[in-house]
Amino acid sequence: MRGLLGSLLVWLALPVLTAQADEQLLGYWYLEEGAPGFTIDDVHIGALYADGTILNLSSDGKEVSSYTSAEYSVEGDEITFIYPRGSDEEPERHPYRYELIDSDTLLYTDEAGDYENPEDAKTYYRRLPDNAHLTLALLGLAENGQLEEAELEVDSDFGERSVLVTTEDPFAQFILFSDRRQAFRGQINRNGVPVVSTVSRHLAAFRLGTAYPDEAFDEMIMIMQESIASAQKAAD
Amino acid sequence: MKNFVKFALTTCLAFAAMPVLADERFQGYWYDSTGSEEFDLSEIYLIESLGADGSLRGLDVNVDRANGFSGGHYEVSGDRIIITYPEDEGEFTLTYEFLDENRVVYRNEEEDFQAVFKRLPEDAYLSQALMRLVDTERPLQVSLGENPSIGSIIALVSLDNEEANFEIGMDKAAVYEGEMTQGGDVLLTALHDHLLMIRTNAEYPAEQFSEIVELLRAR
């Protein structure tokens, strides 16, 4: 899984692509519903990778969960989402016409469906902003198979949002504090090992439980930092 | 060294402010050891702060809650001490006897009362910190709990009748260091090796939090 992430970065960097063609499609897209502007409170994110895989991240304001449900392929201005079913069944295929309205807005139109109001056939996705550090961190953990559970709290003690993250290792829990208004800085060590770390200027991680292996926490911090940094790089 | 400085300091204060108050041995923090021989914050129910000026302040402890009080006083005369608690909680005339400089027995033979007060150990870091807050005479409420991530014991502190505004965590087995800020304001800081201070409530003004950090850090 980690290999996949590594190669993803290479994919993004190199212009050489497979038949998936449109590299502008690659990256993190969120479904814009309700008020404009991104928050993690109630959102669906689809991550489109160069190898045709998709990762989903959904939040209902209480829990953030990640799952893979489909793959995609592109031909011309048509994108097809392929949902695998049982091993002896043909996968479901859902084609849409896509259009990049600008580099940050993606429109899917369901031309096969029968809609009374043609607007209902349209779904708009927006590119995840590169300052959505909390979401980028969670996406990084999910890409590395580390996001087991994530409980979201709005208006937490240490910022706008906090998320209690349970990783693959059940002893390995930490809280992420997110604040896009002001910068975090510094670190608290316990016996020389970080227990509270600045992940990025908008994100701090607070390790829970002393049974949590030191290296495991360091590794999670690194995964999150890489994810945030690569989004930054892609935006620059 | 620390003890010496403290001793020298309290002695100076005693001579400067109130030479009449005879016995400077009383000054400092004492806990009622009736409930617990060795000091354990969750087992005891009273820590007192006896000031050089005859003032008496303290912390009432009830398992996982503690409340500061101030406005009491004490007076020593001969082998007797008169202790007056605030808010009409009573005036007690007792005899006292120092077993050593860290233990004093108070007795009232008529009422068959006896209590051994022990000096609050220097390494009761959390309680020492709370008593420093008691000495500010600001309304203080504390709820005590455990948080293995931050420290073995954690105190959620409310000052000035407000919502809980910060936490102090203690872990005697660990050494803490470092500081984390948010928008330049301190969010978490190692007070010293074994205490961590956390501005739990983001609404709590950073300047007030910093003042308290300075107060608790000062030796």
GROMACS .gro file of C-alpha atoms in nm:
model
  455
    1MET     CA    1   0.000   0.000   0.000
    2ARG     CA    2   0.283   0.233   0.086
    3GLY     CA    3   0.442   0.146  -0.245
    4LEU     CA    4   0.126   0.256  -0.412
    5LEU     CA    5   0.141   0.595  -0.246
    6GLY     CA    6   0.503   0.635  -0.343
    7SER     CA    7   0.432   0.552  -0.702
    8LEU     CA    8   0.135   0.786  -0.697
    9LEU     CA    9   0.366   1.075  -0.628
   10VAL     CA   10   0.584   0.965  -0.915
   11TRP     CA   11   0.276   0.937  -1.138
   12LEU     CA   12   0.176   1.286  -1.052
   13ALA     CA   13   0.521   1.417  -1.119
   14LEU     CA   14   0.578   1.245  -1.451
   15PRO     CA   15   0.386   1.345  -1.758
   16VAL     CA   16   0.400   0.986  -1.877
   17LEU     CA   17   0.062   0.837  -1.805
   18THR     CA   18  -0.132   0.526  -1.888
   19ALA     CA   19  -0.449   0.516  -2.087
   20GLN     CA   20  -0.614   0.706  -1.795
   21ALA     CA   21  -0.506   1.007  -1.993
   22ASP     CA   22  -0.640   1.321  -1.833
   23GLU     CA   23  -0.401   1.404  -1.552
   24GLN     CA   24  -0.607   1.706  -1.455
   25LEU     CA   25  -0.854   1.454  -1.316
   26LEU     CA   26  -0.605   1.314  -1.072
   27GLY     CA   27  -0.615   1.415  -0.708
   28TYR     CA   28  -0.871   1.483  -0.439
   29TRP     CA   29  -1.222   1.602  -0.525
   30TYR     CA   30  -1.502   1.684  -0.288
   31LEU     CA   31  -1.870   1.691  -0.354
   32GLU     CA   32  -1.995   2.043  -0.310
   33GLU     CA   33  -2.329   2.049  -0.139
   34GLY     CA   34  -2.480   2.327   0.060
   35ALA     CA   35  -2.263   2.622   0.152
   36PRO     CA   36  -1.961   2.685  -0.067
   37GLY     CA   37  -1.615   2.638   0.083
   38PHE     CA   38  -1.466   2.323   0.218
   39THR     CA   39  -1.518   2.184   0.566
   40ILE     CA   40  -1.479   1.827   0.679
   41ASP     CA   41  -1.809   1.832   0.871
   42ASP     CA   42  -2.030   1.682   0.604
   43VAL     CA   43  -1.848   1.588   0.292
   44HIS     CA   44  -1.768   1.319   0.043
   45ILE     CA   45  -1.423   1.308  -0.113
   46GLY     CA   46  -1.316   1.095  -0.405
   47ALA     CA   47  -0.946   1.049  -0.466
   48LEU     CA   48  -0.865   0.957  -0.826
   49TYR     CA   49  -0.529   0.791  -0.874
   50ALA     CA   50  -0.331   0.750  -1.193
   51ASP     CA   51  -0.363   0.372  -1.186
   52GLY     CA   52  -0.741   0.393  -1.211
   53THR     CA   53  -0.814   0.326  -0.843
   54ILE     CA   54  -1.040   0.541  -0.627
   55LEU     CA   55  -1.035   0.604  -0.256
   56ASN     CA   56  -1.335   0.757  -0.084
   57LEU     CA   57  -1.337   0.958   0.235
   58SER     CA   58  -1.673   1.048   0.387
   59SER     CA   59  -1.771   1.250   0.688
   60ASP     CA   60  -2.112   1.290   0.849
   61GLY     CA   61  -1.993   1.541   1.107
   62LYS     CA   62  -1.929   1.270   1.364
   63GLU     CA   63  -1.726   1.009   1.190
   64VAL     CA   64  -1.483   1.014   0.902
   65SER     CA   65  -1.448   0.687   0.717
   66SER     CA   66  -1.255   0.572   0.417
   67TYR     CA   67  -1.337   0.298   0.171
   68THR     CA   68  -1.266   0.185  -0.181
   69SER     CA   69  -1.570   0.095  -0.387
   70ALA     CA   70  -1.486   0.152  -0.749
   71GLU     CA   71  -1.226   0.197  -1.012
   72TYR     CA   72  -1.247   0.429  -1.307
   73SER     CA   73  -1.139   0.452  -1.666
   74VAL     CA   74  -1.139   0.747  -1.903
   75GLU     CA   75  -1.199   0.768  -2.272
   76GLY     CA   76  -1.233   1.100  -2.444
   77ASP     CA   77  -1.465   1.310  -2.229
   78GLU     CA   78  -1.624   1.006  -2.075
   79ILE     CA   79  -1.535   0.864  -1.735
   80THR     CA   80  -1.668   0.525  -1.632
   81PHE     CA   81  -1.692   0.417  -1.270
   82ILE     CA   82  -1.658   0.043  -1.237
   83TYR     CA   83  -1.805  -0.123  -0.932
   84PRO     CA   84  -1.684  -0.478  -0.886
   85ARG     CA   85  -1.948  -0.733  -0.786
   86GLY     CA   86  -1.923  -1.104  -0.713
   87SER     CA   87  -1.641  -1.293  -0.884
   88ASP     CA   88  -1.876  -1.457  -1.139
   89GLU     CA   89  -2.063  -1.138  -1.221
   90GLU     CA   90  -1.977  -0.860  -1.457
   91PRO     CA   91  -1.889  -0.539  -1.270
   92GLU     CA   92  -2.138  -0.254  -1.276
   93ARG     CA   93  -2.033   0.027  -1.505
   94HIS     CA   94  -2.156   0.384  -1.471
   95PRO     CA   95  -2.043   0.620  -1.748
   96TYR     CA   96  -2.056   0.999  -1.708
   97ARG     CA   97  -1.946   1.280  -1.930
   98TYR     CA   98  -1.694   1.490  -1.744
   99GLU     CA   99  -1.587   1.846  -1.796
  100LEU     CA  100  -1.320   2.045  -1.618
  101ILE     CA  101  -1.491   2.380  -1.590
  102ASP     CA  102  -1.171   2.520  -1.447
  103SER     CA  103  -0.873   2.350  -1.287
  104ASP     CA  104  -1.063   2.325  -0.956
  105THR     CA  105  -1.413   2.240  -1.069
  106LEU     CA  106  -1.517   1.910  -1.216
  107LEU     CA  107  -1.861   1.846  -1.359
  108TYR     CA  108  -2.001   1.498  -1.410
  109THR     CA  109  -2.311   1.467  -1.628
  110ASP     CA  110  -2.515   1.151  -1.626
  111GLU     CA  111  -2.628   1.136  -1.988
  112ALA     CA  112  -2.774   0.788  -1.965
  113GLY     CA  113  -3.019   0.877  -1.689
  114ASP     CA  114  -3.368   1.007  -1.743
  115TYR     CA  115  -3.406   1.338  -1.560
  116GLU     CA  116  -3.702   1.568  -1.559
  117ASN     CA  117  -3.478   1.856  -1.472
  118PRO     CA  118  -3.153   1.834  -1.673
  119GLU     CA  119  -2.971   2.006  -1.383
  120ASP     CA  120  -3.029   1.694  -1.175
  121ALA     CA  121  -2.802   1.499  -1.409
  122LYS     CA  122  -2.512   1.722  -1.307
  123THR     CA  123  -2.279   1.668  -1.015
  124TYR     CA  124  -2.011   1.920  -0.929
  125TYR     CA  125  -1.690   1.830  -0.752
  126ARG     CA  126  -1.438   2.084  -0.628
  127ARG     CA  127  -1.069   2.026  -0.584
  128LEU     CA  128  -0.970   1.983  -0.219
  129PRO     CA  129  -0.794   2.303  -0.110
  130ASP     CA  130  -0.429   2.256  -0.021
  131ASN     CA  131  -0.482   2.414   0.323
  132ALA     CA  132  -0.728   2.138   0.424
  133HIS     CA  133  -0.450   1.987   0.630
  134LEU     CA  134  -0.671   1.773   0.853
  135THR     CA  135  -0.839   1.612   0.554
  136LEU     CA  136  -0.509   1.567   0.372
  137ALA     CA  137  -0.365   1.402   0.684
  138LEU     CA  138  -0.659   1.161   0.704
  139LEU     CA  139  -0.630   1.085   0.333
  140GLY     CA  140  -0.261   1.011   0.383
  141LEU     CA  141  -0.341   0.770   0.667
  142ALA     CA  142  -0.615   0.604   0.460
  143GLU     CA  143  -0.384   0.562   0.162
  144ASN     CA  144  -0.143   0.382   0.389
  145GLY     CA  145  -0.411   0.156   0.533
  146GLN     CA  146  -0.383   0.321   0.874
  147LEU     CA  147  -0.721   0.488   0.914
  148GLU     CA  148  -0.926   0.244   1.117
  149GLU     CA  149  -1.159   0.492   1.283
  150ALA     CA  150  -1.182   0.869   1.300
  151GLU     CA  151  -1.426   1.045   1.532
  152LEU     CA  152  -1.481   1.409   1.453
  153GLU     CA  153  -1.552   1.685   1.701
  154VAL     CA  154  -1.638   2.037   1.594
  155ASP     CA  155  -1.530   2.333   1.813
  156SER     CA  156  -1.285   2.132   2.015
  157ASP     CA  157  -1.066   2.263   2.294
  158PHE     CA  158  -0.759   2.315   2.081
  159GLY     CA  159  -0.896   2.435   1.753
  160GLU     CA  160  -1.179   2.443   1.507
  161ARG     CA  161  -1.190   2.065   1.469
  162SER     CA  162  -1.044   1.765   1.638
  163VAL     CA  163  -1.040   1.405   1.528
  164LEU     CA  164  -0.973   1.103   1.744
  165VAL     CA  165  -0.783   0.868   1.518
  166THR     CA  166  -0.755   0.496   1.573
  167THR     CA  167  -0.498   0.337   1.347
  168GLU     CA  168  -0.449  -0.025   1.252
  169ASP     CA  169  -0.283  -0.087   1.589
  170PRO     CA  170  -0.566  -0.057   1.847
  171PHE     CA  171  -0.323   0.087   2.104
  172ALA     CA  172  -0.220   0.351   1.861
  173GLN     CA  173  -0.462   0.634   1.906
  174PHE     CA  174  -0.402   1.002   1.872
  175ILE     CA  175  -0.603   1.319   1.848
  176LEU     CA  176  -0.555   1.560   1.563
  177PHE     CA  177  -0.630   1.926   1.630
  178SER     CA  178  -0.697   2.139   1.331
  179ASP     CA  179  -0.708   2.515   1.314
  180ARG     CA  180  -0.687   2.697   0.985
  181ARG     CA  181  -0.697   3.039   1.149
  182GLN     CA  182  -0.368   3.022   1.338
  183ALA     CA  183  -0.045   2.829   1.335
  184PHE     CA  184   0.068   2.554   1.568
  185ARG     CA  185   0.432   2.543   1.665
  186GLY     CA  186   0.646   2.331   1.896
  187GLN     CA  187   0.646   1.993   2.054
  188ILE     CA  188   0.616   1.824   2.393
  189ASN     CA  189   0.843   1.534   2.472
  190ARG     CA  190   0.799   1.273   2.739
  191ASN     CA  191   1.122   1.096   2.824
  192GLY     CA  192   1.271   1.231   2.505
  193VAL     CA  193   0.992   1.102   2.282
  194PRO     CA  194   0.725   1.325   2.125
  195VAL     CA  195   0.376   1.302   2.277
  196VAL     CA  196   0.244   1.620   2.123
  197SER     CA  197   0.372   1.716   1.781
  198THR     CA  198   0.312   1.983   1.526
  199VAL     CA  199   0.218   1.804   1.205
  200SER     CA  200   0.184   2.122   1.002
  201ARG     CA  201   0.109   2.483   1.079
  202HIS     CA  202  -0.262   2.403   1.092
  203LEU     CA  203  -0.244   2.062   1.253
  204ALA     CA  204  -0.121   1.921   1.584
  205ALA     CA  205  -0.119   1.558   1.696
  206PHE     CA  206  -0.166   1.448   2.054
  207ARG     CA  207  -0.066   1.093   2.123
  208LEU     CA  208  -0.285   0.888   2.358
  209GLY     CA  209  -0.181   0.600   2.574
  210THR     CA  210   0.168   0.505   2.675
  211ALA     CA  211   0.130   0.157   2.523
  212TYR     CA  212   0.164   0.324   2.187
  213PRO     CA  213   0.506   0.237   2.041
  214ASP     CA  214   0.719   0.547   1.994
  215GLU     CA  215   0.819   0.467   1.637
  216ALA     CA  216   0.456   0.409   1.535
  217PHE     CA  217   0.359   0.763   1.633
  218ASP     CA  218   0.660   0.907   1.449
  219GLU     CA  219   0.559   0.709   1.142
  220MET     CA  220   0.202   0.841   1.148
  221ILE     CA  221   0.332   1.198   1.181
  222MET     CA  222   0.555   1.140   0.880
  223ILE     CA  223   0.274   0.993   0.669
  224MET     CA  224   0.053   1.294   0.746
  225GLN     CA  225   0.331   1.543   0.678
  226GLU     CA  226   0.409   1.382   0.344
  227SER     CA  227   0.047   1.394   0.242
  228ILE     CA  228   0.018   1.763   0.326
  229ALA     CA  229   0.350   1.845   0.162
  230SER     CA  230   0.264   1.667  -0.162
  231ALA     CA  231  -0.066   1.853  -0.193
  232GLN     CA  232   0.126   2.174  -0.139
  233LYS     CA  233   0.376   2.076  -0.407
  234ALA     CA  234   0.099   1.988  -0.650
  235ALA     CA  235  -0.062   2.328  -0.592
  236ASP     CA  236   0.258   2.529  -0.640
  237MET     CA  237   1.954   2.372   4.851
  238LYS     CA  238   1.592   2.427   4.762
  239ASN     CA  239   1.490   2.357   5.118
  240PHE     CA  240   1.752   2.590   5.246
  241VAL     CA  241   1.635   2.873   5.023
  242LYS     CA  242   1.279   2.813   5.122
  243PHE     CA  243   1.371   2.797   5.488
  244ALA     CA  244   1.576   3.112   5.464
  245LEU     CA  245   1.299   3.287   5.279
  246THR     CA  246   1.024   3.194   5.521
  247THR     CA  247   1.247   3.286   5.811
  248CYS     CA  248   1.312   3.629   5.663
  249LEU     CA  249   0.946   3.683   5.600
  250ALA     CA  250   0.864   3.580   5.951
  251PHE     CA  251   1.111   3.821   6.103
  252ALA     CA  252   1.024   4.105   5.875
  253ALA     CA  253   0.649   4.083   5.884
  254MET     CA  254   0.547   3.928   6.210
  255PRO     CA  255   0.811   3.857   6.466
  256VAL     CA  256   0.539   3.805   6.728
  257LEU     CA  257   0.424   3.492   6.554
  258ALA     CA  258   0.673   3.293   6.752
  259ASP     CA  259   0.704   2.968   6.572
  260GLU     CA  260   0.800   2.979   6.206
  261ARG     CA  261   0.799   2.602   6.199
  262PHE     CA  262   0.427   2.623   6.127
  263GLN     CA  263   0.472   2.805   5.801
  264GLY     CA  264   0.422   2.614   5.480
  265TYR     CA  265   0.194   2.346   5.341
  266TRP     CA  266   0.059   2.072   5.565
  267TYR     CA  267  -0.172   1.782   5.503
  268ASP     CA  268  -0.390   1.598   5.748
  269SER     CA  269  -0.241   1.249   5.751
  270THR     CA  270  -0.541   1.094   5.926
  271GLY     CA  271  -0.659   0.935   5.604
  272SER     CA  272  -0.325   0.842   5.461
  273GLU     CA  273   0.017   0.787   5.615
  274GLU     CA  274   0.208   0.850   5.295
  275PHE     CA  275   0.094   1.144   5.092
  276ASP     CA  276  -0.163   1.050   4.830
  277LEU     CA  277  -0.384   1.325   4.696
  278SER     CA  278  -0.676   1.090   4.640
  279GLU     CA  279  -0.662   0.960   4.998
  280ILE     CA  280  -0.628   1.278   5.197
  281TYR     CA  281  -0.893   1.542   5.263
  282LEU     CA  282  -0.716   1.855   5.368
  283ILE     CA  283  -0.402   2.048   5.279
  284GLU     CA  284  -0.342   2.372   5.464
  285SER     CA  285  -0.123   2.667   5.386
  286LEU     CA  286  -0.005   2.849   5.698
  287GLY     CA  287   0.133   3.191   5.618
  288ALA     CA  288   0.395   3.393   5.802
  289ASP     CA  289   0.129   3.658   5.872
  290GLY     CA  290  -0.100   3.413   6.051
  291SER     CA  291  -0.316   3.355   5.747
  292LEU     CA  292  -0.469   3.017   5.684
  293ARG     CA  293  -0.571   2.894   5.342
  294GLY     CA  294  -0.626   2.547   5.216
  295LEU     CA  295  -0.758   2.287   4.985
  296ASP     CA  296  -1.049   2.062   5.079
  297VAL     CA  297  -1.011   1.734   4.897
  298ASN     CA  298  -1.284   1.481   4.844
  299VAL     CA  299  -1.155   1.187   4.639
  300ASP     CA  300  -1.175   1.342   4.292
  301ARG     CA  301  -1.280   1.696   4.376
  302ALA     CA  302  -1.093   1.970   4.553
  303ASN     CA  303  -1.186   2.324   4.650
  304GLY     CA  304  -0.963   2.603   4.764
  305PHE     CA  305  -1.048   2.824   5.057
  306SER     CA  306  -0.890   3.129   5.213
  307GLY     CA  307  -0.964   3.383   5.483
  308GLY     CA  308  -0.881   3.168   5.783
  309HIS     CA  309  -0.614   3.244   6.034
  310TYR     CA  310  -0.411   3.091   6.311
  311GLU     CA  311  -0.245   3.218   6.621
  312VAL     CA  312   0.018   3.049   6.833
  313SER     CA  313   0.064   3.118   7.199
  314GLY     CA  314   0.272   2.898   7.421
  315ASP     CA  315   0.187   2.537   7.354
  316ARG     CA  316  -0.152   2.632   7.209
  317ILE     CA  317  -0.267   2.717   6.863
  318ILE     CA  318  -0.602   2.873   6.778
  319ILE     CA  319  -0.713   2.783   6.429
  320THR     CA  320  -1.001   2.975   6.275
  321TYR     CA  321  -1.152   2.846   5.955
  322PRO     CA  322  -1.336   3.082   5.722
  323GLU     CA  323  -1.713   3.107   5.682
  324ASP     CA  324  -1.800   3.017   6.041
  325GLU     CA  325  -1.660   2.671   6.006
  326GLY     CA  326  -1.529   2.698   6.352
  327GLU     CA  327  -1.252   2.804   6.578
  328PHE     CA  328  -1.040   2.536   6.736
  329THR     CA  329  -0.811   2.578   7.030
  330LEU     CA  330  -0.564   2.294   7.027
  331THR     CA  331  -0.236   2.198   7.177
  332TYR     CA  332   0.041   2.120   6.937
  333GLU     CA  333   0.354   1.912   6.949
  334PHE     CA  334   0.621   1.892   6.679
  335LEU     CA  335   0.738   1.533   6.643
  336ASP     CA  336   1.003   1.666   6.403
  337GLU     CA  337   1.011   1.960   6.164
  338ASN     CA  338   0.782   1.777   5.922
  339ARG     CA  339   0.520   1.643   6.161
  340VAL     CA  340   0.299   1.818   6.411
  341VAL     CA  341   0.030   1.667   6.632
  342TYR     CA  342  -0.275   1.873   6.720
  343ARG     CA  343  -0.477   1.761   7.019
  344ASN     CA  344  -0.788   1.854   7.207
  345GLU     CA  345  -0.791   1.623   7.502
  346GLU     CA  346  -1.137   1.721   7.623
  347GLU     CA  347  -1.288   1.613   7.294
  348ASP     CA  348  -1.053   1.324   7.246
  349PHE     CA  349  -0.933   1.479   6.921
  350GLN     CA  350  -0.595   1.415   6.769
  351ALA     CA  351  -0.462   1.476   6.421
  352VAL     CA  352  -0.115   1.442   6.277
  353PHE     CA  353  -0.036   1.698   6.010
  354LYS     CA  354   0.261   1.633   5.786
  355ARG     CA  355   0.450   1.874   5.572
  356LEU     CA  356   0.349   1.842   5.207
  357PRO     CA  357   0.638   1.658   5.039
  358GLU     CA  358   0.844   1.857   4.789
  359ASP     CA  359   0.787   1.586   4.529
  360ALA     CA  360   0.408   1.611   4.555
  361TYR     CA  361   0.447   1.835   4.251
  362LEU     CA  362   0.084   1.859   4.154
  363SER     CA  363  -0.032   1.938   4.508
  364GLN     CA  364   0.248   2.191   4.549
  365ALA     CA  365   0.124   2.361   4.232
  366LEU     CA  366  -0.238   2.357   4.350
  367MET     CA  367  -0.136   2.506   4.684
  368ARG     CA  368   0.040   2.788   4.505
  369LEU     CA  369  -0.289   2.859   4.334
  370VAL     CA  370  -0.462   2.843   4.674
  371ASP     CA  371  -0.217   3.107   4.797
  372THR     CA  372  -0.339   3.349   4.531
  373GLU     CA  373  -0.674   3.344   4.718
  374ARG     CA  374  -0.858   3.323   4.388
  375PRO     CA  375  -1.160   3.093   4.384
  376LEU     CA  376  -1.030   2.750   4.293
  377GLN     CA  377  -1.206   2.432   4.197
  378VAL     CA  378  -1.030   2.120   4.085
  379SER     CA  379  -1.142   1.786   3.955
  380LEU     CA  380  -0.892   1.509   3.970
  381GLY     CA  381  -0.859   1.217   3.739
  382GLU     CA  382  -0.618   0.997   3.558
  383ASN     CA  383  -0.486   1.036   3.211
  384PRO     CA  384  -0.210   0.794   3.122
  385SER     CA  385  -0.124   0.993   2.809
  386ILE     CA  386  -0.038   1.309   2.990
  387GLY     CA  387   0.045   1.193   3.337
  388SER     CA  388  -0.058   0.949   3.602
  389ILE     CA  389  -0.269   1.217   3.768
  390ILE     CA  390  -0.441   1.505   3.603
  391ALA     CA  391  -0.610   1.805   3.762
  392LEU     CA  392  -0.870   1.998   3.572
  393VAL     CA  393  -0.854   2.345   3.723
  394SER     CA  394  -1.112   2.622   3.734
  395LEU     CA  395  -1.000   2.957   3.863
  396ASP     CA  396  -1.216   3.262   3.938
  397ASN     CA  397  -1.548   3.077   3.922
  398GLU     CA  398  -1.514   3.017   3.552
  399GLU     CA  399  -1.543   2.702   3.349
  400ALA     CA  400  -1.249   2.467   3.373
  401ASN     CA  401  -0.968   2.663   3.218
  402PHE     CA  402  -0.659   2.449   3.227
  403GLU     CA  403  -0.516   2.114   3.323
  404ILE     CA  404  -0.208   2.016   3.513
  405GLY     CA  405  -0.077   1.666   3.455
  406MET     CA  406   0.180   1.496   3.672
  407ASP     CA  407   0.396   1.198   3.596
  408LYS     CA  408   0.673   1.141   3.847
  409ALA     CA  409   0.816   0.860   3.637
  410ALA     CA  410   0.858   1.074   3.327
  411VAL     CA  411   1.054   1.378   3.223
  412TYR     CA  412   0.860   1.632   3.019
  413GLU     CA  413   1.011   1.902   2.805
  414GLY     CA  414   0.899   2.144   2.542
  415GLU     CA  415   0.614   2.375   2.455
  416MET     CA  416   0.347   2.398   2.191
  417THR     CA  417   0.194   2.725   2.080
  418GLN     CA  418  -0.108   2.811   1.872
  419GLY     CA  419  -0.104   3.147   1.698
  420GLY     CA  420   0.185   3.241   1.926
  421ASP     CA  421  -0.008   3.163   2.244
  422VAL     CA  422   0.104   2.882   2.471
  423LEU     CA  423  -0.121   2.578   2.451
  424LEU     CA  424   0.087   2.320   2.633
  425THR     CA  425   0.404   2.358   2.828
  426ALA     CA  426   0.626   2.153   3.052
  427LEU     CA  427   0.621   2.337   3.386
  428HIS     CA  428   0.921   2.134   3.490
  429ASP     CA  429   1.034   1.773   3.463
  430HIS     CA  430   0.720   1.610   3.599
  431LEU     CA  431   0.440   1.856   3.535
  432LEU     CA  432   0.266   1.944   3.215
  433MET     CA  433   0.029   2.236   3.186
  434ILE     CA  434  -0.241   2.248   2.922
  435ARG     CA  435  -0.473   2.534   2.826
  436THR     CA  436  -0.772   2.306   2.787
  437ASN     CA  437  -1.023   2.577   2.731
  438ALA     CA  438  -0.940   2.777   2.420
  439GLU     CA  439  -1.157   3.060   2.553
  440TYR     CA  440  -0.928   3.104   2.850
  441PRO     CA  441  -0.717   3.413   2.779
  442ALA     CA  442  -0.362   3.324   2.685
  443GLU     CA  443  -0.218   3.606   2.900
  444GLN     CA  444  -0.387   3.473   3.212
  445PHE     CA  445  -0.270   3.125   3.132
  446SER     CA  446   0.087   3.250   3.087
  447GLU     CA  447   0.072   3.437   3.417
  448ILE     CA  448  -0.022   3.117   3.594
  449VAL     CA  449   0.251   2.925   3.416
  450GLU     CA  450   0.502   3.185   3.539
  451LEU     CA  451   0.363   3.168   3.891
  452LEU     CA  452   0.386   2.790   3.905
  453ARG     CA  453   0.726   2.781   3.742
  454ALA     CA  454   0.881   3.032   3.982
  455ARG     CA  455   1.080   2.874   4.260
   0.00000   0.00000   0.00000
